[in-house]
Amino acid sequence: MTIFVSAPDADEPRVAGLDAESRAIVAREQENHVAQVAVWDAKLAEIRAEREALLRDGHWIGGPDDLLSILGQSRQELYHATLLAWLLDPQGRHGFGAGFLEALLRRCTADPPAELDRARPALEVSRGDARADVVVAGPGLYLVIANKVDAREQPQQCDRLYESFCRDPGALFIFLSPSGRAPVTATGGAREAFKPMSYADIAAMLRDALASAPGKDATAHGREAASNYLATLEREFQ
């Protein structure tokens, strides 16, 4: 019987060499990967330590710093109306005197009345079936402000306000909203009477008041309250 023995494959040494080279490459890559992971771990540990130090020392901060935003009330109409009435009060401890009121009136009329220091603001003034969010009354002045942040106008709201208050001496009307839009419930004489105003306008007037008013009669807390409210306006309405 004849036995045939095949000759060794001529490619086997080459294949073995390639296999060995491949294994060496994989081993080097694994070593590099382990080294890189160690570097990354060390860097992450360093970042964590820096973050903990910043947190511990009060340098890692975030979130709002104005009171209304902290309380989650930065879109509450009543709070904005209350602060606006305070700014419009010549006796307010903000130290603006009648300056803020005069600046607002000059956006409504070229000839604001005299004796603005005697004007007094009031909130939620009702007359008949109409209710004004803010009213500022003084000699020759009866300023009516309808304030809207997110809520819609009530049916015939501005028409009812106009009919209820237009006969007061020195009656002026402002419709305050985030965009400064015209009221949709003002028709006829009310459409002409209501002056649209935006919260950005209020912020601009408050910024000017803080920059220019001497503040000699302001308390530190009053001045800070005005500055803090400006921060709310700039956060929400700019």
GROMACS .gro file of N, CA and C in nm, residues 127-132 144-148 153-168 171 173-175 181-195:
model
  138
  127ARG      N    1  -6.507   9.955   4.151
  127ARG     CA    2  -6.613  10.053   4.132
  127ARG      C    3  -6.715   9.990   4.038
  128GLY      N    4  -6.835   9.966   4.090
  128GLY     CA    5  -6.935   9.896   4.012
  128GLY      C    6  -6.888   9.755   3.980
  129ASP      N    7  -6.894   9.718   3.852
  129ASP     CA    8  -6.849   9.585   3.811
  129ASP      C    9  -6.707   9.587   3.756
  130ALA      N   10  -6.633   9.693   3.784
  130ALA     CA   11  -6.494   9.705   3.737
  130ALA      C   12  -6.400   9.708   3.856
  131ARG      N   13  -6.281   9.650   3.836
  131ARG     CA   14  -6.180   9.651   3.941
  131ARG      C   15  -6.044   9.678   3.878
  132ALA      N   16  -5.982   9.786   3.925
  132ALA     CA   17  -5.850   9.824   3.877
  132ALA      C   18  -5.743   9.757   3.961
  144VAL      N   19  -5.517  10.475   3.639
  144VAL     CA   20  -5.574  10.341   3.649
  144VAL      C   21  -5.486  10.246   3.569
  145ILE      N   22  -5.437  10.140   3.634
  145ILE     CA   23  -5.350  10.043   3.568
  145ILE      C   24  -5.416   9.907   3.567
  146ALA      N   25  -5.433   9.851   3.447
  146ALA     CA   26  -5.476   9.713   3.431
  146ALA      C   27  -5.352   9.629   3.405
  147ASN      N   28  -5.330   9.529   3.486
  147ASN     CA   29  -5.206   9.453   3.484
  147ASN      C   30  -5.234   9.309   3.442
  148LYS      N   31  -5.164   9.263   3.337
  148LYS     CA   32  -5.177   9.125   3.292
  148LYS      C   33  -5.038   9.066   3.272
  153GLU      N   34  -5.754   8.875   2.949
  153GLU     CA   35  -5.845   8.979   2.994
  153GLU      C   36  -5.984   8.920   3.018
  154GLN      N   37  -6.052   8.974   3.116
  154GLN     CA   38  -6.190   8.935   3.140
  154GLN      C   39  -6.280   9.001   3.036
  155PRO      N   40  -6.398   8.947   3.013
  155PRO     CA   41  -6.488   9.006   2.912
  155PRO      C   42  -6.511   9.155   2.938
  156GLN      N   43  -6.486   9.236   2.835
  156GLN     CA   44  -6.508   9.381   2.840
  156GLN      C   45  -6.431   9.449   2.955
  157GLN      N   46  -6.321   9.390   2.996
  157GLN     CA   47  -6.251   9.440   3.114
  157GLN      C   48  -6.212   9.586   3.100
  158CYS      N   49  -6.143   9.622   2.993
  158CYS     CA   50  -6.094   9.759   2.979
  158CYS      C   51  -6.207   9.857   2.950
  159ASP      N   52  -6.307   9.814   2.876
  159ASP     CA   53  -6.424   9.900   2.855
  159ASP      C   54  -6.492   9.932   2.988
  160ARG      N   55  -6.506   9.833   3.074
  160ARG     CA   56  -6.570   9.855   3.204
  160ARG      C   57  -6.486   9.946   3.293
  161LEU      N   58  -6.354   9.927   3.290
  161LEU     CA   59  -6.266  10.016   3.366
  161LEU      C   60  -6.278  10.160   3.318
  162TYR      N   61  -6.279  10.176   3.188
  162TYR     CA   62  -6.288  10.311   3.133
  162TYR      C   63  -6.420  10.378   3.171
  163GLU      N   64  -6.529  10.305   3.155
  163GLU     CA   65  -6.660  10.362   3.188
  163GLU      C   66  -6.670  10.396   3.336
  164SER      N   67  -6.605  10.319   3.421
  164SER     CA   68  -6.616  10.340   3.566
  164SER      C   69  -6.528  10.453   3.616
  165PHE      N   70  -6.413  10.478   3.550
  165PHE     CA   71  -6.316  10.573   3.605
  165PHE      C   72  -6.289  10.694   3.516
  166CYS      N   73  -6.343  10.699   3.396
  166CYS     CA   74  -6.303  10.804   3.302
  166CYS      C   75  -6.349  10.943   3.345
  167ARG      N   76  -6.447  10.953   3.433
  167ARG     CA   77  -6.498  11.084   3.476
  167ARG      C   78  -6.418  11.144   3.591
  168ASP      N   79  -6.325  11.069   3.646
  168ASP     CA   80  -6.242  11.124   3.754
  168ASP      C   81  -6.146  11.228   3.697
  171ALA      N   82  -5.801  11.155   3.484
  171ALA     CA   83  -5.801  11.011   3.460
  171ALA      C   84  -5.705  10.973   3.347
  173PHE      N   85  -5.507  10.598   3.180
  173PHE     CA   86  -5.523  10.454   3.180
  173PHE      C   87  -5.400  10.388   3.117
  174ILE      N   88  -5.350  10.284   3.184
  174ILE     CA   89  -5.236  10.206   3.134
  174ILE      C   90  -5.275  10.059   3.132
  175PHE      N   91  -5.237   9.993   3.023
  175PHE     CA   92  -5.252   9.848   3.014
  175PHE      C   93  -5.113   9.788   3.013
  181ARG      N   94  -4.853   9.487   2.456
  181ARG     CA   95  -4.959   9.482   2.355
  181ARG      C   96  -5.075   9.574   2.393
  182ALA      N   97  -5.158   9.606   2.294
  182ALA     CA   98  -5.279   9.682   2.320
  182ALA      C   99  -5.385   9.588   2.378
  183PRO      N  100  -5.472   9.637   2.464
  183PRO     CA  101  -5.576   9.550   2.519
  183PRO      C  102  -5.678   9.514   2.413
  184VAL      N  103  -5.726   9.390   2.417
  184VAL     CA  104  -5.826   9.346   2.320
  184VAL      C  105  -5.967   9.378   2.365
  185THR      N  106  -5.983   9.416   2.492
  185THR     CA  107  -6.117   9.446   2.545
  185THR      C  108  -6.141   9.596   2.554
  186ALA      N  109  -6.061   9.675   2.486
  186ALA     CA  110  -6.081   9.820   2.484
  186ALA      C  111  -6.135   9.860   2.348
  187THR      N  112  -6.253   9.919   2.348
  187THR     CA  113  -6.314   9.966   2.224
  187THR      C  114  -6.354  10.112   2.243
  188GLY      N  115  -6.387  10.178   2.135
  188GLY     CA  116  -6.433  10.316   2.144
  188GLY      C  117  -6.335  10.405   2.217
  189GLY      N  118  -6.388  10.480   2.315
  189GLY     CA  119  -6.304  10.572   2.392
  189GLY      C  120  -6.197  10.501   2.471
  190ALA      N  121  -6.225  10.380   2.516
  190ALA     CA  122  -6.126  10.304   2.593
  190ALA      C  123  -6.004  10.271   2.509
  191ARG      N  124  -6.025  10.243   2.381
  191ARG     CA  125  -5.913  10.210   2.294
  191ARG      C  126  -5.816  10.328   2.284
  192GLU      N  127  -5.869  10.448   2.279
  192GLU     CA  128  -5.784  10.566   2.273
  192GLU      C  129  -5.721  10.598   2.408
  193ALA      N  130  -5.794  10.567   2.516
  193ALA     CA  131  -5.748  10.608   2.649
  193ALA      C  132  -5.636  10.520   2.703
  194PHE      N  133  -5.644  10.389   2.680
  194PHE     CA  134  -5.547  10.297   2.739
  194PHE      C  135  -5.414  10.305   2.664
  195LYS      N  136  -5.307  10.331   2.739
  195LYS     CA  137  -5.173  10.335   2.684
  195LYS      C  138  -5.104  10.201   2.710
   0.00000   0.00000   0.00000
